[in-house]
Amino acid sequence: MSKVPHKWLVVITVLLGTFTIILNNSMLNPAVPHLMNVFGGDAVATGWVITIFMVTMGITMPVTGYLGDKFGKKQLYMAGLFIFILGSILGAFSWDLSSLILFRGLQGIGGGLMMPTSMALIFEVFPRKERGLATGIYGIAAMMAPTIGPTLGGFIIEMGSWQWLFLCNIPTGLLGLIFSYLYLKQTKKVNGLTFDLSGFVAVTLGVGAILLALGRVSEIGHLTNVLNIALIVFGLLSLFLFIRIENRKEQPLLDLSIFKVRAYTYSVWIGSISSISLFAGIFLVPLLVQNVYGYGAIMTGLSLLPGALLSGIFMSIGGRMLDKKGPALVVTTGLILTTIPTFLYGFLSLETALWVIFVLNGVRGIGMGLSTMPSTTAGMNAIPEQLITRGSAMNNVLRQMSSSLGIVFISVYFEVRRGQLTALNGTSLEQSSLQAINEGFIIIAILSLISIPIGILLGKEHKKQQKDH
């Protein structure tokens, strides 16, 4: 390791931790039916295994900026990874469903401390002109892990026992801890900080309530559930109150003035739409391959693989392009390459060959690799250095909410539309499923299409900032 430049050891270190967290979460999604049998819980109760992680992670993220400044980013990252490993060890020894949910919540707290801090640690050691490539390499974890996770999780459930879903985190987690101790540099602690308690309470209640409501929705009936409606209304009111509080505070928990930096705002929009597109695809492609074309879980995993591999490769290429040319060309090209195959997914038929899905998924992966992390990096580069951790926290919270919203919208749309088509037209379940999936992809493609002008605006803002500097 002595020949590897220190800054790249930082990237490898945070990539290890991030990959472990995202992979573990996506591995557990296909395991819910199995966990229902193991613990004798119903779908709603067992669904909390997924929901609690999302909620605790989402409510922890906003406080990472303050904690990173107060105690140092290295300490915060290592504390988060330690909590995640502890949650994994305890999770493997869960004795009932309640204990499993509790330990998953602990994992979520660890992940919430780590995810925003990872980006800030990379920005600490790389100059602006090299951050694109660095975050491109780091971003491989964010793009590949959710794609290969479900297949890996299904394999573990079939070949081993559910405990391995947790135990497999421990080797990479411990390696990440050792690397963190050795290679992460101490960051300066900020003196004279005051904790924004009222802002913390408001954002925790707001983000927590909305993520909890979204986690409880998987079919149309859940949308009219009184508790879910109340949670969303309460969450939105809490976030409105949070904005009012933050605008008055001298030391806000999350400095909302960063949204006045247009490049950052544009990057958050692109990142949020990319999250919706990524997770909607991860939801719809397995339905397409299994429910419509009748293939098994292994072929489903293989169909997602081209997108995962190519997004990883092109994320580093996109990072290099960002460093050399700025975001205009790379982000806009990426958004176009994401939009076209997503739109073409809307025209598949029952006779479409499986290789077409492989190709479309691959091209989508190239597009996401070129647009997602380069746009985020360009936005983060545009804000003051002292606000990087808070900017990263905001970005992560909004992506978490976007991906949850995307999955809820697409799953509900698919269920409702398939039912309508079967009832109205008397078509087969396969044909109704295919049309509902086609329409879902077209909706996602329209969102991507709207983002293309935002990519152009991001490029213009970047050029303007370059002239000012």
Coordinates of C-alpha atoms in Angstrom, one line a residue:
M1 CA 0.0 0.0 0.0
S2 CA 3.0 2.3 0.5
K3 CA 3.2 3.0 -3.3
V4 CA -0.5 4.1 -3.5
P5 CA -0.8 7.9 -3.0
H6 CA -2.4 8.7 0.4
K7 CA -5.4 10.5 -1.2
W8 CA -6.4 7.3 -3.1
L9 CA -6.1 5.3 0.1
V10 CA -8.8 7.6 1.5
V11 CA -11.0 6.8 -1.5
I12 CA -10.5 3.1 -1.1
T13 CA -11.3 3.4 2.6
V14 CA -14.6 5.2 2.3
L15 CA -15.6 3.1 -0.7
L16 CA -15.2 -0.1 1.4
G17 CA -17.5 1.2 4.1
T18 CA -20.1 2.7 1.7
F19 CA -20.2 -0.4 -0.5
T20 CA -20.8 -2.6 2.6
I21 CA -23.7 -0.5 3.8
I22 CA -25.5 -0.2 0.4
L23 CA -24.9 -3.8 -0.6
N24 CA -26.3 -5.1 2.8
N25 CA -29.4 -3.0 2.5
S26 CA -30.2 -4.1 -1.1
M27 CA -29.4 -7.8 -0.2
L28 CA -32.2 -7.7 2.5
N29 CA -34.9 -6.6 0.1
P30 CA -35.5 -10.1 -1.5
A31 CA -35.1 -11.7 1.9
V32 CA -38.3 -10.3 3.4
P33 CA -40.6 -13.3 2.4
H34 CA -38.0 -15.7 3.9
L35 CA -37.8 -13.6 7.1
M36 CA -41.6 -13.7 7.4
N37 CA -41.3 -17.5 7.5
V38 CA -38.4 -17.5 9.9
F39 CA -40.0 -15.2 12.5
G40 CA -43.7 -15.9 11.8
G41 CA -44.4 -12.2 11.0
D42 CA -46.8 -10.8 8.4
A43 CA -45.7 -8.7 5.5
V44 CA -46.3 -5.4 7.2
A45 CA -44.4 -6.3 10.4
T46 CA -41.5 -7.9 8.5
G47 CA -41.4 -4.9 6.1
W48 CA -40.1 -2.9 9.1
V49 CA -36.7 -4.6 8.6
I50 CA -36.3 -2.5 5.5
T51 CA -38.3 0.6 6.6
I52 CA -36.5 1.1 10.0
F53 CA -33.1 1.2 8.3
M54 CA -34.3 3.9 5.8
V55 CA -35.9 6.0 8.6
T56 CA -33.0 5.9 11.1
M57 CA -30.5 6.6 8.3
G58 CA -32.6 9.5 7.0
I59 CA -33.0 11.2 10.5
T60 CA -29.3 10.7 11.4
M61 CA -27.9 12.3 8.2
P62 CA -28.8 16.0 8.9
V63 CA -26.8 16.0 12.2
T64 CA -23.5 14.8 10.5
G65 CA -22.4 18.3 9.5
Y66 CA -22.5 19.5 13.2
L67 CA -20.9 16.3 14.5
G68 CA -18.2 16.3 11.9
D69 CA -17.2 19.9 12.8
K70 CA -17.5 19.2 16.5
F71 CA -15.6 15.9 16.8
G72 CA -13.8 15.6 13.5
K73 CA -14.8 13.8 10.3
K74 CA -12.5 10.8 10.8
Q75 CA -13.9 10.1 14.3
L76 CA -17.5 10.5 13.0
Y77 CA -16.9 8.1 10.1
M78 CA -15.2 5.5 12.3
A79 CA -18.0 5.8 14.9
G80 CA -20.6 5.3 12.1
L81 CA -18.8 2.2 10.8
F82 CA -18.4 0.7 14.3
I83 CA -22.1 1.2 15.0
F84 CA -23.0 -0.5 11.6
I85 CA -20.7 -3.5 12.4
L86 CA -22.2 -3.8 15.9
G87 CA -25.7 -3.7 14.4
S88 CA -24.6 -6.4 11.9
I89 CA -23.2 -8.7 14.6
L90 CA -26.3 -8.2 16.8
G91 CA -28.6 -8.7 13.8
A92 CA -27.1 -12.1 13.1
F93 CA -28.0 -13.2 16.6
S94 CA -31.6 -11.8 16.6
W95 CA -34.0 -13.9 18.6
D96 CA -37.3 -12.5 17.3
L97 CA -38.6 -10.0 14.7
S98 CA -38.5 -7.1 17.2
S99 CA -34.9 -7.5 18.0
L100 CA -34.0 -7.8 14.3
I101 CA -35.8 -4.5 13.6
L102 CA -34.0 -2.9 16.5
F103 CA -30.6 -3.9 15.3
R104 CA -31.4 -2.9 11.7
G105 CA -32.3 0.6 13.1
L106 CA -28.8 0.6 14.7
Q107 CA -27.3 -0.2 11.3
G108 CA -29.2 2.7 9.8
I109 CA -27.8 5.1 12.4
G110 CA -24.3 3.9 11.5
G111 CA -25.0 4.3 7.8
G112 CA -26.5 7.8 8.4
L113 CA -23.3 9.0 10.1
M114 CA -21.0 7.5 7.3
M115 CA -22.7 8.4 4.0
P116 CA -22.5 12.2 4.0
T117 CA -19.1 12.1 5.8
S118 CA -17.6 9.9 3.1
M119 CA -17.9 12.6 0.4
A120 CA -16.5 15.3 2.8
L121 CA -13.5 13.1 3.6
I122 CA -12.7 12.8 -0.1
F123 CA -13.1 16.5 -0.7
E124 CA -10.6 17.1 2.2
V125 CA -7.7 15.4 0.4
F126 CA -8.4 16.2 -3.3
P127 CA -8.2 19.6 -4.9
R128 CA -11.2 20.8 -6.9
K129 CA -9.6 19.8 -10.3
E130 CA -9.2 16.1 -9.2
R131 CA -12.4 15.5 -7.3
G132 CA -14.4 14.3 -10.4
L133 CA -12.3 11.2 -10.9
A134 CA -12.1 10.6 -7.1
T135 CA -15.8 10.7 -6.5
G136 CA -16.3 8.7 -9.8
I137 CA -14.3 5.8 -8.3
Y138 CA -16.1 6.2 -5.0
G139 CA -19.5 6.4 -6.7
I140 CA -19.1 2.9 -8.1
A141 CA -20.3 1.6 -4.7
A142 CA -23.5 3.7 -4.9
M143 CA -24.4 2.4 -8.4
M144 CA -23.2 -1.2 -8.3
A145 CA -24.2 -2.3 -4.8
P146 CA -28.0 -1.8 -5.2
T147 CA -27.9 -3.6 -8.6
I148 CA -26.0 -6.8 -7.5
G149 CA -27.4 -6.8 -3.9
P150 CA -30.8 -8.4 -4.6
T151 CA -29.2 -11.3 -6.6
L152 CA -26.5 -11.9 -3.9
G153 CA -29.2 -11.7 -1.2
G154 CA -31.3 -14.3 -3.0
F155 CA -28.3 -16.6 -3.5
I156 CA -27.4 -16.4 0.3
I157 CA -31.0 -17.2 1.3
E158 CA -31.1 -20.2 -1.1
M159 CA -27.7 -21.6 -0.4
G160 CA -27.1 -20.7 3.3
S161 CA -29.0 -19.2 6.2
W162 CA -30.4 -15.6 6.7
Q163 CA -27.7 -14.9 9.4
W164 CA -25.1 -14.6 6.6
L165 CA -26.9 -11.5 5.3
F166 CA -25.5 -9.8 8.4
L167 CA -22.3 -11.8 9.0
C168 CA -21.0 -11.0 5.5
N169 CA -20.7 -7.3 6.5
I170 CA -18.2 -8.0 9.2
P171 CA -15.0 -8.8 7.2
T172 CA -15.3 -5.8 4.9
G173 CA -16.5 -3.6 7.8
L174 CA -13.5 -4.5 10.0
L175 CA -11.2 -4.0 7.1
G176 CA -12.8 -0.6 6.5
L177 CA -12.3 0.3 10.2
I178 CA -8.6 -0.7 10.0
F179 CA -8.1 1.4 6.8
S180 CA -10.0 4.3 8.5
Y181 CA -7.6 4.3 11.4
L182 CA -4.5 4.1 9.2
Y183 CA -5.4 6.3 6.3
L184 CA -8.1 8.8 7.1
K185 CA -6.5 12.1 8.2
Q186 CA -7.7 14.1 11.2
T187 CA -9.8 17.0 10.2
K188 CA -9.9 20.3 12.1
K189 CA -12.5 20.6 14.8
V190 CA -14.5 23.8 14.9
N191 CA -14.6 25.6 18.2
G192 CA -17.5 27.6 19.6
L193 CA -20.2 25.6 17.9
T194 CA -23.8 25.6 19.3
F195 CA -26.2 22.7 18.6
D196 CA -29.4 23.7 16.8
L197 CA -31.8 21.6 18.9
S198 CA -35.0 23.1 17.6
G199 CA -33.8 22.6 14.0
F200 CA -32.7 19.0 14.8
V201 CA -36.1 18.1 16.3
A202 CA -38.0 19.7 13.4
V203 CA -36.0 18.0 10.6
T204 CA -35.9 14.6 12.5
L205 CA -39.7 14.6 12.8
G206 CA -40.1 15.8 9.2
V207 CA -37.8 13.4 7.5
G208 CA -38.6 10.5 9.8
A209 CA -42.4 10.9 9.3
I210 CA -42.2 11.1 5.5
L211 CA -39.8 8.2 5.2
L212 CA -41.9 6.1 7.6
A213 CA -45.0 6.9 5.5
L214 CA -43.3 6.0 2.2
G215 CA -41.9 2.8 3.8
R216 CA -45.5 1.8 4.7
V217 CA -46.8 2.2 1.1
S218 CA -46.6 -0.7 -1.3
E219 CA -50.2 -0.8 -2.7
I220 CA -53.0 1.6 -3.6
G221 CA -54.9 0.9 -0.4
H222 CA -52.0 2.2 1.7
L223 CA -52.3 5.7 0.0
T224 CA -55.7 6.2 1.7
N225 CA -54.6 4.9 5.1
V226 CA -55.3 7.6 7.6
L227 CA -52.1 7.1 9.5
N228 CA -50.0 7.4 6.3
I229 CA -51.8 10.6 5.3
A230 CA -51.3 12.0 8.8
L231 CA -47.6 11.1 8.7
I232 CA -47.0 12.8 5.4
V233 CA -48.9 16.0 6.4
F234 CA -47.1 16.1 9.8
G235 CA -43.8 15.5 8.0
L236 CA -44.3 18.3 5.5
L237 CA -45.4 20.7 8.3
S238 CA -42.3 19.8 10.3
L239 CA -40.1 20.4 7.3
F240 CA -41.8 23.8 6.7
L241 CA -41.2 24.7 10.4
F242 CA -37.5 23.5 10.0
I243 CA -37.0 25.9 7.0
R244 CA -38.4 28.8 9.1
I245 CA -36.2 27.9 12.1
E246 CA -33.0 27.5 10.0
N247 CA -33.4 30.9 8.2
R248 CA -33.4 32.6 11.6
K249 CA -30.4 30.7 13.2
E250 CA -26.9 32.1 13.3
Q251 CA -25.5 28.5 13.4
P252 CA -28.2 26.4 11.6
L253 CA -28.1 22.6 11.6
L254 CA -28.2 22.6 7.8
D255 CA -27.3 25.9 6.1
L256 CA -30.1 26.4 3.6
S257 CA -28.3 29.3 2.0
I258 CA -26.4 26.8 -0.1
F259 CA -29.5 26.5 -2.3
K260 CA -28.8 30.0 -3.4
V261 CA -25.8 28.5 -5.2
R262 CA -27.5 27.5 -8.4
A263 CA -25.0 24.9 -9.4
Y264 CA -25.6 23.1 -6.1
T265 CA -29.4 23.3 -6.5
Y266 CA -29.2 22.0 -10.1
S267 CA -27.0 19.1 -9.0
V268 CA -29.5 18.1 -6.2
W269 CA -32.3 18.0 -8.8
I270 CA -30.3 15.8 -11.2
G271 CA -29.2 13.6 -8.3
S272 CA -32.7 13.1 -7.0
I273 CA -34.1 12.3 -10.5
S274 CA -31.2 9.8 -11.0
S275 CA -32.1 8.1 -7.7
I276 CA -35.7 7.8 -8.8
S277 CA -34.6 6.4 -12.2
L278 CA -32.1 4.0 -10.7
F279 CA -34.4 2.5 -8.1
A280 CA -37.5 2.5 -10.4
G281 CA -35.4 0.5 -12.9
I282 CA -34.2 -1.9 -10.1
F283 CA -37.9 -2.5 -9.3
L284 CA -39.3 -2.8 -12.9
V285 CA -36.6 -4.9 -14.6
P286 CA -37.1 -7.9 -12.3
L287 CA -40.8 -7.7 -12.9
L288 CA -40.3 -7.6 -16.6
V289 CA -37.8 -10.5 -16.7
Q290 CA -39.7 -12.8 -14.2
N291 CA -43.4 -11.9 -14.5
V292 CA -43.6 -11.1 -18.2
Y293 CA -40.9 -13.3 -19.8
G294 CA -40.9 -16.1 -17.2
Y295 CA -37.2 -16.3 -16.4
G296 CA -35.8 -17.1 -12.9
A297 CA -33.9 -15.1 -10.3
I298 CA -30.5 -15.8 -11.8
M299 CA -31.4 -14.4 -15.2
T300 CA -32.9 -11.4 -13.4
G301 CA -29.6 -10.7 -11.7
L302 CA -27.7 -11.2 -15.0
S303 CA -30.0 -8.7 -16.8
L304 CA -29.2 -6.0 -14.2
L305 CA -25.4 -6.7 -14.4
P306 CA -24.5 -4.8 -17.6
G307 CA -26.0 -1.6 -16.2
A308 CA -24.1 -2.0 -12.9
L309 CA -20.8 -2.8 -14.5
L310 CA -21.0 0.0 -17.2
S311 CA -22.2 2.6 -14.7
G312 CA -19.1 1.8 -12.6
I313 CA -16.7 2.0 -15.6
F314 CA -18.3 5.2 -16.9
M315 CA -18.5 6.9 -13.5
S316 CA -14.7 7.1 -13.4
I317 CA -14.6 8.2 -17.1
G318 CA -17.3 10.8 -16.3
G319 CA -15.2 12.0 -13.4
R320 CA -12.1 12.5 -15.6
M321 CA -14.2 14.4 -18.1
L322 CA -15.6 16.6 -15.3
D323 CA -12.1 17.5 -14.1
K324 CA -10.9 18.4 -17.6
K325 CA -14.0 19.9 -19.3
G326 CA -16.5 20.8 -16.6
P327 CA -20.0 19.3 -16.2
A328 CA -21.8 20.7 -19.3
L329 CA -20.8 17.9 -21.8
V330 CA -20.5 14.9 -19.5
V331 CA -23.7 15.5 -17.4
T332 CA -25.9 16.4 -20.4
T333 CA -24.6 13.4 -22.5
G334 CA -25.2 11.2 -19.5
L335 CA -28.8 12.4 -19.1
I336 CA -29.5 11.9 -22.8
L337 CA -28.0 8.3 -22.6
T338 CA -30.2 7.6 -19.6
T339 CA -33.4 9.0 -21.2
I340 CA -33.2 7.2 -24.6
P341 CA -33.1 3.6 -23.4
T342 CA -35.5 4.4 -20.6
F343 CA -38.0 5.6 -23.2
L344 CA -37.3 2.6 -25.4
Y345 CA -38.2 0.3 -22.5
G346 CA -41.7 1.7 -23.0
F347 CA -42.1 -0.1 -26.4
L348 CA -41.1 -3.7 -25.5
S349 CA -43.5 -6.5 -26.6
L350 CA -44.1 -10.0 -25.5
E351 CA -41.9 -11.1 -28.4
T352 CA -38.9 -8.9 -27.5
A353 CA -35.6 -10.9 -27.1
L354 CA -33.9 -10.9 -23.8
W355 CA -30.7 -9.4 -25.2
V356 CA -32.6 -6.2 -25.9
I357 CA -33.1 -5.7 -22.1
F358 CA -29.4 -6.4 -21.5
V359 CA -28.5 -3.7 -24.1
L360 CA -31.0 -1.1 -22.8
N361 CA -29.9 -1.7 -19.3
G362 CA -26.2 -1.3 -20.3
V363 CA -26.8 2.0 -22.1
R364 CA -28.8 3.3 -19.1
G365 CA -25.8 2.3 -16.9
I366 CA -23.5 4.3 -19.1
G367 CA -25.8 7.3 -18.9
M368 CA -26.1 7.1 -15.1
G369 CA -22.4 6.7 -14.7
L370 CA -21.7 9.9 -16.8
S371 CA -24.4 12.0 -15.1
T372 CA -25.0 11.1 -11.5
M373 CA -21.7 11.5 -9.6
P374 CA -20.2 14.2 -11.9
S375 CA -23.3 16.4 -11.4
T376 CA -23.1 15.9 -7.6
T377 CA -19.4 16.7 -7.5
A378 CA -19.9 19.8 -9.7
G379 CA -22.6 21.0 -7.2
M380 CA -20.5 20.3 -4.2
N381 CA -17.5 22.1 -5.7
A382 CA -19.6 25.2 -6.1
I383 CA -20.4 25.6 -2.3
P384 CA -17.9 27.0 0.3
E385 CA -15.4 24.4 1.6
Q386 CA -16.7 24.7 5.2
L387 CA -20.2 23.7 4.2
I388 CA -19.1 20.5 2.3
T389 CA -20.3 18.1 5.1
R390 CA -23.6 19.9 5.4
G391 CA -24.1 20.0 1.7
S392 CA -23.4 16.3 1.4
A393 CA -25.8 15.6 4.3
M394 CA -28.6 17.6 2.5
N395 CA -27.8 15.8 -0.8
N396 CA -28.0 12.4 0.9
V397 CA -31.3 13.1 2.7
L398 CA -33.0 14.3 -0.5
R399 CA -31.7 11.3 -2.5
Q400 CA -32.9 8.9 0.3
M401 CA -36.4 10.5 0.1
S402 CA -36.3 10.6 -3.7
S403 CA -35.4 6.9 -4.1
S404 CA -38.1 6.0 -1.5
L405 CA -40.7 8.1 -3.4
G406 CA -39.6 6.6 -6.7
I407 CA -40.1 3.0 -5.5
V408 CA -43.5 3.8 -3.9
F409 CA -44.8 5.6 -6.9
I410 CA -43.7 2.9 -9.4
S411 CA -44.9 0.0 -7.3
V412 CA -48.3 1.5 -6.7
Y413 CA -48.6 2.6 -10.4
F414 CA -47.7 -0.9 -11.5
E415 CA -50.2 -2.6 -9.2
V416 CA -53.1 -0.2 -10.0
R417 CA -52.5 0.0 -13.8
R418 CA -52.1 -3.8 -14.2
G419 CA -55.4 -4.3 -12.3
Q420 CA -57.1 -1.8 -14.5
L421 CA -55.9 -3.2 -17.8
T422 CA -56.8 -6.8 -16.8
A423 CA -60.3 -5.8 -15.7
L424 CA -61.0 -3.4 -18.6
N425 CA -59.5 -5.2 -21.6
G426 CA -59.6 -8.7 -20.4
T427 CA -56.0 -9.2 -21.4
S428 CA -53.6 -11.8 -19.9
L429 CA -51.7 -11.0 -16.7
E430 CA -48.4 -11.0 -18.7
Q431 CA -49.8 -8.5 -21.3
S432 CA -51.2 -6.2 -18.6
S433 CA -48.0 -6.4 -16.6
L434 CA -46.0 -5.5 -19.7
Q435 CA -48.1 -2.5 -20.5
A436 CA -48.0 -1.2 -16.9
I437 CA -44.1 -1.7 -16.9
N438 CA -43.9 0.1 -20.3
E439 CA -45.9 3.1 -19.0
G440 CA -43.8 3.2 -15.8
F441 CA -40.6 3.5 -17.9
I442 CA -42.1 6.2 -20.1
I443 CA -43.0 8.3 -17.0
I444 CA -39.4 7.9 -15.7
A445 CA -38.0 8.8 -19.1
I446 CA -40.1 12.0 -19.1
L447 CA -38.5 13.0 -15.7
S448 CA -35.0 12.3 -17.2
L449 CA -35.9 14.3 -20.3
I450 CA -36.9 17.3 -18.1
S451 CA -33.5 17.0 -16.4
I452 CA -31.5 17.5 -19.6
P453 CA -31.9 21.4 -19.7
I454 CA -30.9 21.3 -16.0
G455 CA -27.7 19.6 -17.0
I456 CA -27.0 22.4 -19.5
L457 CA -27.8 25.1 -16.8
L458 CA -25.3 23.3 -14.4
G459 CA -22.6 23.6 -17.1
K460 CA -23.3 27.3 -17.6
E461 CA -23.2 28.0 -13.8
H462 CA -19.9 26.1 -13.7
K463 CA -18.4 28.3 -16.5
K464 CA -19.6 31.4 -14.7
Q465 CA -17.9 30.4 -11.5
Q466 CA -14.7 29.6 -13.3
K467 CA -14.7 33.1 -14.7
D468 CA -15.3 34.6 -11.3
H469 CA -12.4 32.7 -9.8

